PDB file of C-alpha atoms in Angstrom:
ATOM      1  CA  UNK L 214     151.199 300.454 217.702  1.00  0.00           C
ATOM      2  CA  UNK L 215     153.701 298.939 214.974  1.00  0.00           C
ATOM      3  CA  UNK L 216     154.555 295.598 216.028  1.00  0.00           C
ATOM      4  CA  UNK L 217     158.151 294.199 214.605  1.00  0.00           C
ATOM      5  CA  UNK L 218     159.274 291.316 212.553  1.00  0.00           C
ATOM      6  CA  UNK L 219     160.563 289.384 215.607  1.00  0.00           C
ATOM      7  CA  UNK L 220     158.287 287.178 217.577  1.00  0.00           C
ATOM      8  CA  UNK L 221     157.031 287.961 221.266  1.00  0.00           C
ATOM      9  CA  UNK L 222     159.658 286.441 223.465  1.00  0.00           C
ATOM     10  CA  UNK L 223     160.956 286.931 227.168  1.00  0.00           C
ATOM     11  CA  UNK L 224     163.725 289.590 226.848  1.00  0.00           C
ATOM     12  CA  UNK L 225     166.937 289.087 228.096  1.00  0.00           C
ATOM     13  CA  UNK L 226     168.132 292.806 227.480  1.00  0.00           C
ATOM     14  CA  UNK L 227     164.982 294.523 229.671  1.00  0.00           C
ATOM     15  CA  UNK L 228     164.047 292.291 232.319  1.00  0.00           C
ATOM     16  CA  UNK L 229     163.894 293.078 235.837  1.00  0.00           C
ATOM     17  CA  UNK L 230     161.842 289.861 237.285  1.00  0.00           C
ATOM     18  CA  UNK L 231     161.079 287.129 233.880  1.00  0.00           C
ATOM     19  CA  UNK L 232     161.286 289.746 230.921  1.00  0.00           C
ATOM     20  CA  UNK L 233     157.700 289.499 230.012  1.00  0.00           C
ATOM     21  CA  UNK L 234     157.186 293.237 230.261  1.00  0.00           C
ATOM     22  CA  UNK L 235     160.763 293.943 228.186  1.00  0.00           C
ATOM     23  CA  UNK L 236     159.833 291.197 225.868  1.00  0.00           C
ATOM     24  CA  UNK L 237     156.519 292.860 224.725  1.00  0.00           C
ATOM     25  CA  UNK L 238     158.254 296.204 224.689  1.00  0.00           C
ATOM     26  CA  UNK L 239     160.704 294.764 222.542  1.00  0.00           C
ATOM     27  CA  UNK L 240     157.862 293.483 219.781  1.00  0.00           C
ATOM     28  CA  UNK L 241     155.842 296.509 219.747  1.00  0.00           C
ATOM     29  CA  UNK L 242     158.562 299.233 219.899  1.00  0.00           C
ATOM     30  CA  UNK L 243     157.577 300.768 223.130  1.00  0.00           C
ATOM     31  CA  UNK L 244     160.495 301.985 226.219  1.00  0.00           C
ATOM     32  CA  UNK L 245     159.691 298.812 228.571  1.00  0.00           C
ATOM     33  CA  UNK L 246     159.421 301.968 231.262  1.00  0.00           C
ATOM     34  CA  UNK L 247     155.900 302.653 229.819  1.00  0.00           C
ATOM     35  CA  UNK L 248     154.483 298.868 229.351  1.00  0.00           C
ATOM     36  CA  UNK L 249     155.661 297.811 232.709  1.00  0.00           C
ATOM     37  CA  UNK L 250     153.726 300.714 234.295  1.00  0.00           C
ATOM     38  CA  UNK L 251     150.325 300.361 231.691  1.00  0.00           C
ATOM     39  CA  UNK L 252     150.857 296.770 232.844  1.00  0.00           C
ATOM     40  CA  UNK L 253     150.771 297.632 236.383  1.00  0.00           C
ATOM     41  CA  UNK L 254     148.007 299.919 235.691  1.00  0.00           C
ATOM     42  CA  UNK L 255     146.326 297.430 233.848  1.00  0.00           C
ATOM     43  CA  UNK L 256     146.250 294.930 236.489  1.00  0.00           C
ATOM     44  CA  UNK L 257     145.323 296.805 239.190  1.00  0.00           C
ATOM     45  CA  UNK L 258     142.086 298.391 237.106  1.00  0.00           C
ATOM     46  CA  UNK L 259     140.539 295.047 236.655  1.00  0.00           C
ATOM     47  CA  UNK L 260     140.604 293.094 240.046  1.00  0.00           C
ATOM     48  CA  UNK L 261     138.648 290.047 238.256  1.00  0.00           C
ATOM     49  CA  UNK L 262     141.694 288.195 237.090  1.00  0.00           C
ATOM     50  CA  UNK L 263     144.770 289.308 239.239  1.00  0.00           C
ATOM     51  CA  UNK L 264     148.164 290.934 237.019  1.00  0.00           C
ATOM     52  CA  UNK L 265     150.190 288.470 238.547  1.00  0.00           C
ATOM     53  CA  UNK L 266     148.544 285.047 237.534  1.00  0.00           C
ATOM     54  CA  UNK L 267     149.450 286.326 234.240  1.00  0.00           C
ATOM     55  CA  UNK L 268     152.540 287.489 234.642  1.00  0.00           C
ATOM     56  CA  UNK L 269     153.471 284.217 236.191  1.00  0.00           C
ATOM     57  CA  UNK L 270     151.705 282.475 233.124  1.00  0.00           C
ATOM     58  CA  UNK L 271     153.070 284.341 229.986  1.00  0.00           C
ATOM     59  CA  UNK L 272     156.756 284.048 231.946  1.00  0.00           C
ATOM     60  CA  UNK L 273     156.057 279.782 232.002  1.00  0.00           C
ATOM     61  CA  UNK L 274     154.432 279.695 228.142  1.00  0.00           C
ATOM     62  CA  UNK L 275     156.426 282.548 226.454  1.00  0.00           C
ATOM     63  CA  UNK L 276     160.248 281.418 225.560  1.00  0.00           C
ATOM     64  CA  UNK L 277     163.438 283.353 226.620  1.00  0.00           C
ATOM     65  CA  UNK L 278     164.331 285.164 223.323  1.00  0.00           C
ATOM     66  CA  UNK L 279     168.149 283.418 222.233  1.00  0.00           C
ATOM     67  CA  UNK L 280     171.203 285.165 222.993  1.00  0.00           C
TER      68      UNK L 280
END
């Protein structure tokens, strides 16, 4: 996993619901295809903490990258 020079933000390119998912396939280098469904994945394989609270929080704390 080779992250880039830019910094982690919301992407306005991939996004279907805030961009968080397009936005960290956009700083590691990934197809936003395969980190939306590891994300999914992710989130349903540990039921402690729920994938949406922090969906919901990285799309309020991480910035919409600049057009």
């Amino acid at each position: 996993m080779a992250w880039q020079d830019a910094p982690f933000r919301r992407s306005n390119h991939h996004r279907i619901l805030g961009g968080v998912c397009g936005g960290m396939a956009e700083a590691i280098g990934w197809p936003p295809l395969i980190v939306r469904i590891l994300f999914v994945v992710g989130s349903v394989a540990a039921v402690a903490v729920p994938g949406s609270l922090i969906y919901v929080a990285l799309w309020i704390l991480v910035p919409l990258e600049q057009r």
